[in-house]
Amino acid sequence: MRLNSVKILIQLFPVVIWVSGCMTHQLDVSYSADPSRQSPLRTIPSLTMALEVEDVRPKDESDVVGVHAPLGYDSVRYQTKNEVQAILLEGLRNELENNGHKVIPVVEREADVRIVVRIRKFWIDQRNHLFSSDHIGTISADFAVLNPRDGSIYGQRPVIGTFRTSLYLFRPFVTSDNVMNGALAEFIRSFSRDPELLEYLRLAQEE
């Protein structure tokens, strides 16, 4: 019986560390492009892009983080400091402008191409083990590349970014900010290197 109690305490330890850090903390998530590093987006001649981001996540996932605690405990949820839409819009804008493109509000008519991003997931999963817990951040969205003049679609493509790290019993140095910032960086990296999305943008540039 005593051994079982010890095992339960060990399993709960990562959760206690995680929850105690996130109950009073809002996620600070952002992406800043490195001017010294450019992506394949640079291979496309400069475009003026109307970029819009929509949040179409299910209502029960409107909170950012779900921590799946063991032994039937409820999930722990909390918000980002800025709206998820604004986080992705700013991150994508930074990446596009770092690679020679211009991003404008959707209301303007001078765009060469229109990009619509629909957020499907912005979430952390926690998987608990005996001496550790894994934390997996996931950001996914559907991208549509359109002609801004007639609304025709050059193409659509899902993009996913994931980041995984672990919290160990004797090394509990992981934060939800780290996880989601890593996921955001991977998400934008995937977008900027997706060959099909790049081809859709080339089609827009050729018209």
CSV table of C-alpha atoms in Angstrom, one decimal:
chain,number,residue,atom,x,y,z
A,1,MET,CA,0.0,0.0,0.0
A,2,ARG,CA,2.8,2.4,0.9
A,3,LEU,CA,4.6,1.6,-2.3
A,4,ASN,CA,1.5,2.4,-4.3
A,5,SER,CA,1.2,5.7,-2.5
A,6,VAL,CA,4.7,6.6,-3.4
A,7,LYS,CA,4.1,5.7,-7.1
A,8,ILE,CA,1.0,8.0,-7.1
A,9,LEU,CA,3.0,10.9,-5.7
A,10,ILE,CA,5.7,10.4,-8.2
A,11,GLN,CA,3.2,10.4,-11.1
A,12,LEU,CA,1.5,13.5,-9.8
A,13,PHE,CA,4.8,15.4,-9.3
A,14,PRO,CA,5.2,16.6,-12.9
A,15,VAL,CA,1.5,17.7,-12.9
A,16,VAL,CA,1.9,19.7,-9.7
A,17,ILE,CA,5.0,21.5,-11.1
A,18,TRP,CA,3.1,22.2,-14.4
A,19,VAL,CA,-0.1,23.3,-12.9
A,20,SER,CA,1.5,25.4,-10.2
A,21,GLY,CA,3.3,27.3,-13.0
A,22,CYS,CA,0.4,27.7,-15.3
A,23,MET,CA,-2.5,28.5,-13.1
A,24,THR,CA,-1.5,32.1,-12.7
A,25,HIS,CA,0.4,32.4,-16.0
A,26,GLN,CA,-0.7,33.5,-19.5
A,27,LEU,CA,1.2,32.2,-22.4
A,28,ASP,CA,3.6,34.6,-24.0
A,29,VAL,CA,3.7,33.2,-27.6
A,30,SER,CA,5.3,35.0,-30.5
A,31,TYR,CA,7.6,34.6,-33.6
A,32,SER,CA,10.2,36.9,-34.9
A,33,ALA,CA,11.9,36.1,-38.1
A,34,ASP,CA,15.7,36.0,-38.1
A,35,PRO,CA,16.9,38.5,-40.8
A,36,SER,CA,20.1,36.4,-41.3
A,37,ARG,CA,18.0,33.4,-42.2
A,38,GLN,CA,15.7,33.3,-45.2
A,39,SER,CA,13.4,30.5,-46.5
A,40,PRO,CA,12.3,29.3,-49.9
A,41,LEU,CA,9.7,32.1,-49.9
A,42,ARG,CA,12.6,34.3,-51.0
A,43,THR,CA,12.8,32.4,-54.3
A,44,ILE,CA,9.4,33.9,-55.3
A,45,PRO,CA,9.5,37.4,-56.8
A,46,SER,CA,8.1,40.0,-54.4
A,47,LEU,CA,4.3,39.8,-53.9
A,48,THR,CA,1.8,42.1,-52.2
A,49,MET,CA,-0.2,39.7,-50.1
A,50,ALA,CA,-3.6,40.2,-48.4
A,51,LEU,CA,-3.3,38.0,-45.3
A,52,GLU,CA,-6.3,37.1,-43.1
A,53,VAL,CA,-6.4,34.6,-40.2
A,54,GLU,CA,-9.7,33.0,-38.9
A,55,ASP,CA,-10.1,31.0,-35.7
A,56,VAL,CA,-12.3,28.0,-36.5
A,57,ARG,CA,-11.4,25.8,-33.5
A,58,PRO,CA,-14.2,24.0,-31.8
A,59,LYS,CA,-15.7,26.0,-28.9
A,60,ASP,CA,-14.4,23.4,-26.3
A,61,GLU,CA,-10.9,24.1,-27.5
A,62,SER,CA,-11.1,27.9,-27.4
A,63,ASP,CA,-8.9,27.8,-24.3
A,64,VAL,CA,-5.3,27.3,-25.4
A,65,VAL,CA,-3.9,24.5,-23.2
A,66,GLY,CA,-5.3,21.2,-22.0
A,67,VAL,CA,-3.3,19.4,-19.4
A,68,HIS,CA,-4.5,15.8,-19.1
A,69,ALA,CA,-3.8,14.9,-15.5
A,70,PRO,CA,-3.8,11.3,-14.2
A,71,LEU,CA,-6.3,9.7,-11.8
A,72,GLY,CA,-9.3,11.5,-13.3
A,73,TYR,CA,-8.3,15.1,-12.6
A,74,ASP,CA,-9.9,17.8,-14.7
A,75,SER,CA,-7.9,19.4,-17.5
A,76,VAL,CA,-6.2,22.7,-16.8
A,77,ARG,CA,-6.8,25.4,-19.4
A,78,TYR,CA,-5.6,29.0,-19.8
A,79,GLN,CA,-5.2,31.7,-22.4
A,80,THR,CA,-2.4,33.4,-24.4
A,81,LYS,CA,-1.6,37.0,-23.6
A,82,ASN,CA,-2.7,37.9,-27.2
A,83,GLU,CA,-5.4,36.4,-29.3
A,84,VAL,CA,-4.3,33.3,-31.2
A,85,GLN,CA,-5.4,34.9,-34.4
A,86,ALA,CA,-3.1,37.9,-33.8
A,87,ILE,CA,-0.2,35.6,-32.8
A,88,LEU,CA,-0.4,33.7,-36.1
A,89,LEU,CA,-1.0,36.8,-38.2
A,90,GLU,CA,2.0,38.6,-36.8
A,91,GLY,CA,4.2,35.6,-37.0
A,92,LEU,CA,3.3,34.9,-40.7
A,93,ARG,CA,3.6,38.6,-41.5
A,94,ASN,CA,7.1,38.6,-40.0
A,95,GLU,CA,8.2,35.6,-42.1
A,96,LEU,CA,6.8,36.9,-45.3
A,97,GLU,CA,8.3,40.3,-45.0
A,98,ASN,CA,11.6,38.9,-44.0
A,99,ASN,CA,11.6,37.1,-47.3
A,100,GLY,CA,10.9,40.2,-49.4
A,101,HIS,CA,7.1,40.2,-49.6
A,102,LYS,CA,4.6,42.9,-48.5
A,103,VAL,CA,1.6,42.1,-46.3
A,104,ILE,CA,-1.4,44.4,-46.4
A,105,PRO,CA,-4.8,44.5,-44.7
A,106,VAL,CA,-7.5,42.4,-46.5
A,107,VAL,CA,-9.6,45.5,-47.2
A,108,GLU,CA,-7.0,46.9,-49.6
A,109,ARG,CA,-7.4,46.1,-53.3
A,110,GLU,CA,-3.8,46.3,-54.5
A,111,ALA,CA,-2.9,42.7,-53.4
A,112,ASP,CA,-1.4,40.3,-55.9
A,113,VAL,CA,-2.6,37.4,-53.9
A,114,ARG,CA,-4.9,36.7,-51.0
A,115,ILE,CA,-4.0,34.1,-48.3
A,116,VAL,CA,-6.7,32.9,-45.9
A,117,VAL,CA,-5.6,30.9,-42.9
A,118,ARG,CA,-8.1,29.0,-40.8
A,119,ILE,CA,-6.8,27.8,-37.4
A,120,ARG,CA,-7.8,24.3,-36.6
A,121,LYS,CA,-5.7,23.5,-33.5
A,122,PHE,CA,-3.6,25.4,-30.9
A,123,TRP,CA,-3.1,23.0,-28.1
A,124,ILE,CA,-0.8,21.3,-25.6
A,125,ASP,CA,-1.1,17.6,-24.7
A,126,GLN,CA,0.5,16.2,-21.5
A,127,ARG,CA,1.3,12.5,-21.3
A,128,ASN,CA,2.4,11.4,-17.8
A,129,HIS,CA,4.8,8.6,-17.0
A,130,LEU,CA,6.3,7.3,-13.8
A,131,PHE,CA,9.2,9.7,-13.5
A,132,SER,CA,8.4,12.2,-16.3
A,133,SER,CA,5.8,13.8,-18.4
A,134,ASP,CA,5.8,14.6,-22.1
A,135,HIS,CA,4.4,18.0,-23.4
A,136,ILE,CA,3.4,18.2,-27.0
A,137,GLY,CA,2.4,21.5,-28.5
A,138,THR,CA,0.4,21.4,-31.8
A,139,ILE,CA,-0.6,24.2,-34.2
A,140,SER,CA,-2.5,23.3,-37.3
A,141,ALA,CA,-4.3,25.4,-39.9
A,142,ASP,CA,-5.7,25.3,-43.4
A,143,PHE,CA,-4.2,27.7,-46.0
A,144,ALA,CA,-6.0,28.8,-49.1
A,145,VAL,CA,-4.3,30.9,-51.7
A,146,LEU,CA,-6.7,32.9,-53.8
A,147,ASN,CA,-6.9,35.4,-56.6
A,148,PRO,CA,-8.0,38.6,-54.9
A,149,ARG,CA,-9.8,39.9,-58.0
A,150,ASP,CA,-12.2,37.1,-58.8
A,151,GLY,CA,-11.9,34.8,-55.7
A,152,SER,CA,-10.7,31.8,-57.7
A,153,ILE,CA,-8.5,29.4,-55.7
A,154,TYR,CA,-5.0,28.6,-56.7
A,155,GLY,CA,-4.9,25.8,-54.1
A,156,GLN,CA,-5.4,24.8,-50.5
A,157,ARG,CA,-3.1,23.1,-48.1
A,158,PRO,CA,-3.1,22.1,-44.4
A,159,VAL,CA,0.0,23.1,-42.4
A,160,ILE,CA,1.0,21.6,-39.0
A,161,GLY,CA,3.7,22.5,-36.5
A,162,THR,CA,4.5,20.4,-33.5
A,163,PHE,CA,7.0,20.7,-30.7
A,164,ARG,CA,7.7,18.1,-28.0
A,165,THR,CA,9.7,18.3,-24.7
A,166,SER,CA,9.8,16.4,-21.4
A,167,LEU,CA,9.7,17.3,-17.8
A,168,TYR,CA,11.6,15.0,-15.5
A,169,LEU,CA,11.2,14.4,-11.8
A,170,PHE,CA,14.6,15.9,-10.9
A,171,ARG,CA,14.7,18.4,-13.8
A,172,PRO,CA,11.4,20.2,-13.9
A,173,PHE,CA,12.5,23.0,-16.3
A,174,VAL,CA,9.8,23.3,-19.0
A,175,THR,CA,7.2,25.9,-19.4
A,176,SER,CA,4.1,26.1,-21.6
A,177,ASP,CA,5.5,29.1,-23.2
A,178,ASN,CA,8.5,27.1,-24.4
A,179,VAL,CA,6.3,24.4,-25.9
A,180,MET,CA,3.9,26.7,-27.8
A,181,ASN,CA,6.7,29.0,-29.0
A,182,GLY,CA,8.5,25.9,-30.4
A,183,ALA,CA,5.3,24.7,-32.1
A,184,LEU,CA,4.8,28.2,-33.6
A,185,ALA,CA,8.3,28.2,-35.0
A,186,GLU,CA,7.8,24.8,-36.5
A,187,PHE,CA,4.4,25.8,-37.9
A,188,ILE,CA,5.8,28.9,-39.7
A,189,ARG,CA,8.9,26.9,-40.9
A,190,SER,CA,6.5,24.3,-42.4
A,191,PHE,CA,4.5,27.0,-44.1
A,192,SER,CA,7.5,28.7,-45.6
A,193,ARG,CA,8.9,25.5,-47.0
A,194,ASP,CA,5.8,23.7,-48.2
A,195,PRO,CA,6.4,23.0,-51.9
A,196,GLU,CA,2.7,23.0,-52.9
A,197,LEU,CA,2.1,26.4,-51.1
A,198,LEU,CA,5.1,27.8,-52.8
A,199,GLU,CA,3.8,26.6,-56.2
A,200,TYR,CA,0.4,28.3,-55.5
A,201,LEU,CA,2.2,31.6,-54.8
A,202,ARG,CA,4.3,31.2,-58.0
A,203,LEU,CA,1.0,30.8,-60.0
A,204,ALA,CA,-0.3,34.1,-58.5
A,205,GLN,CA,3.0,35.8,-59.3
A,206,GLU,CA,2.8,34.7,-63.0
A,207,GLU,CA,-0.6,36.2,-63.6
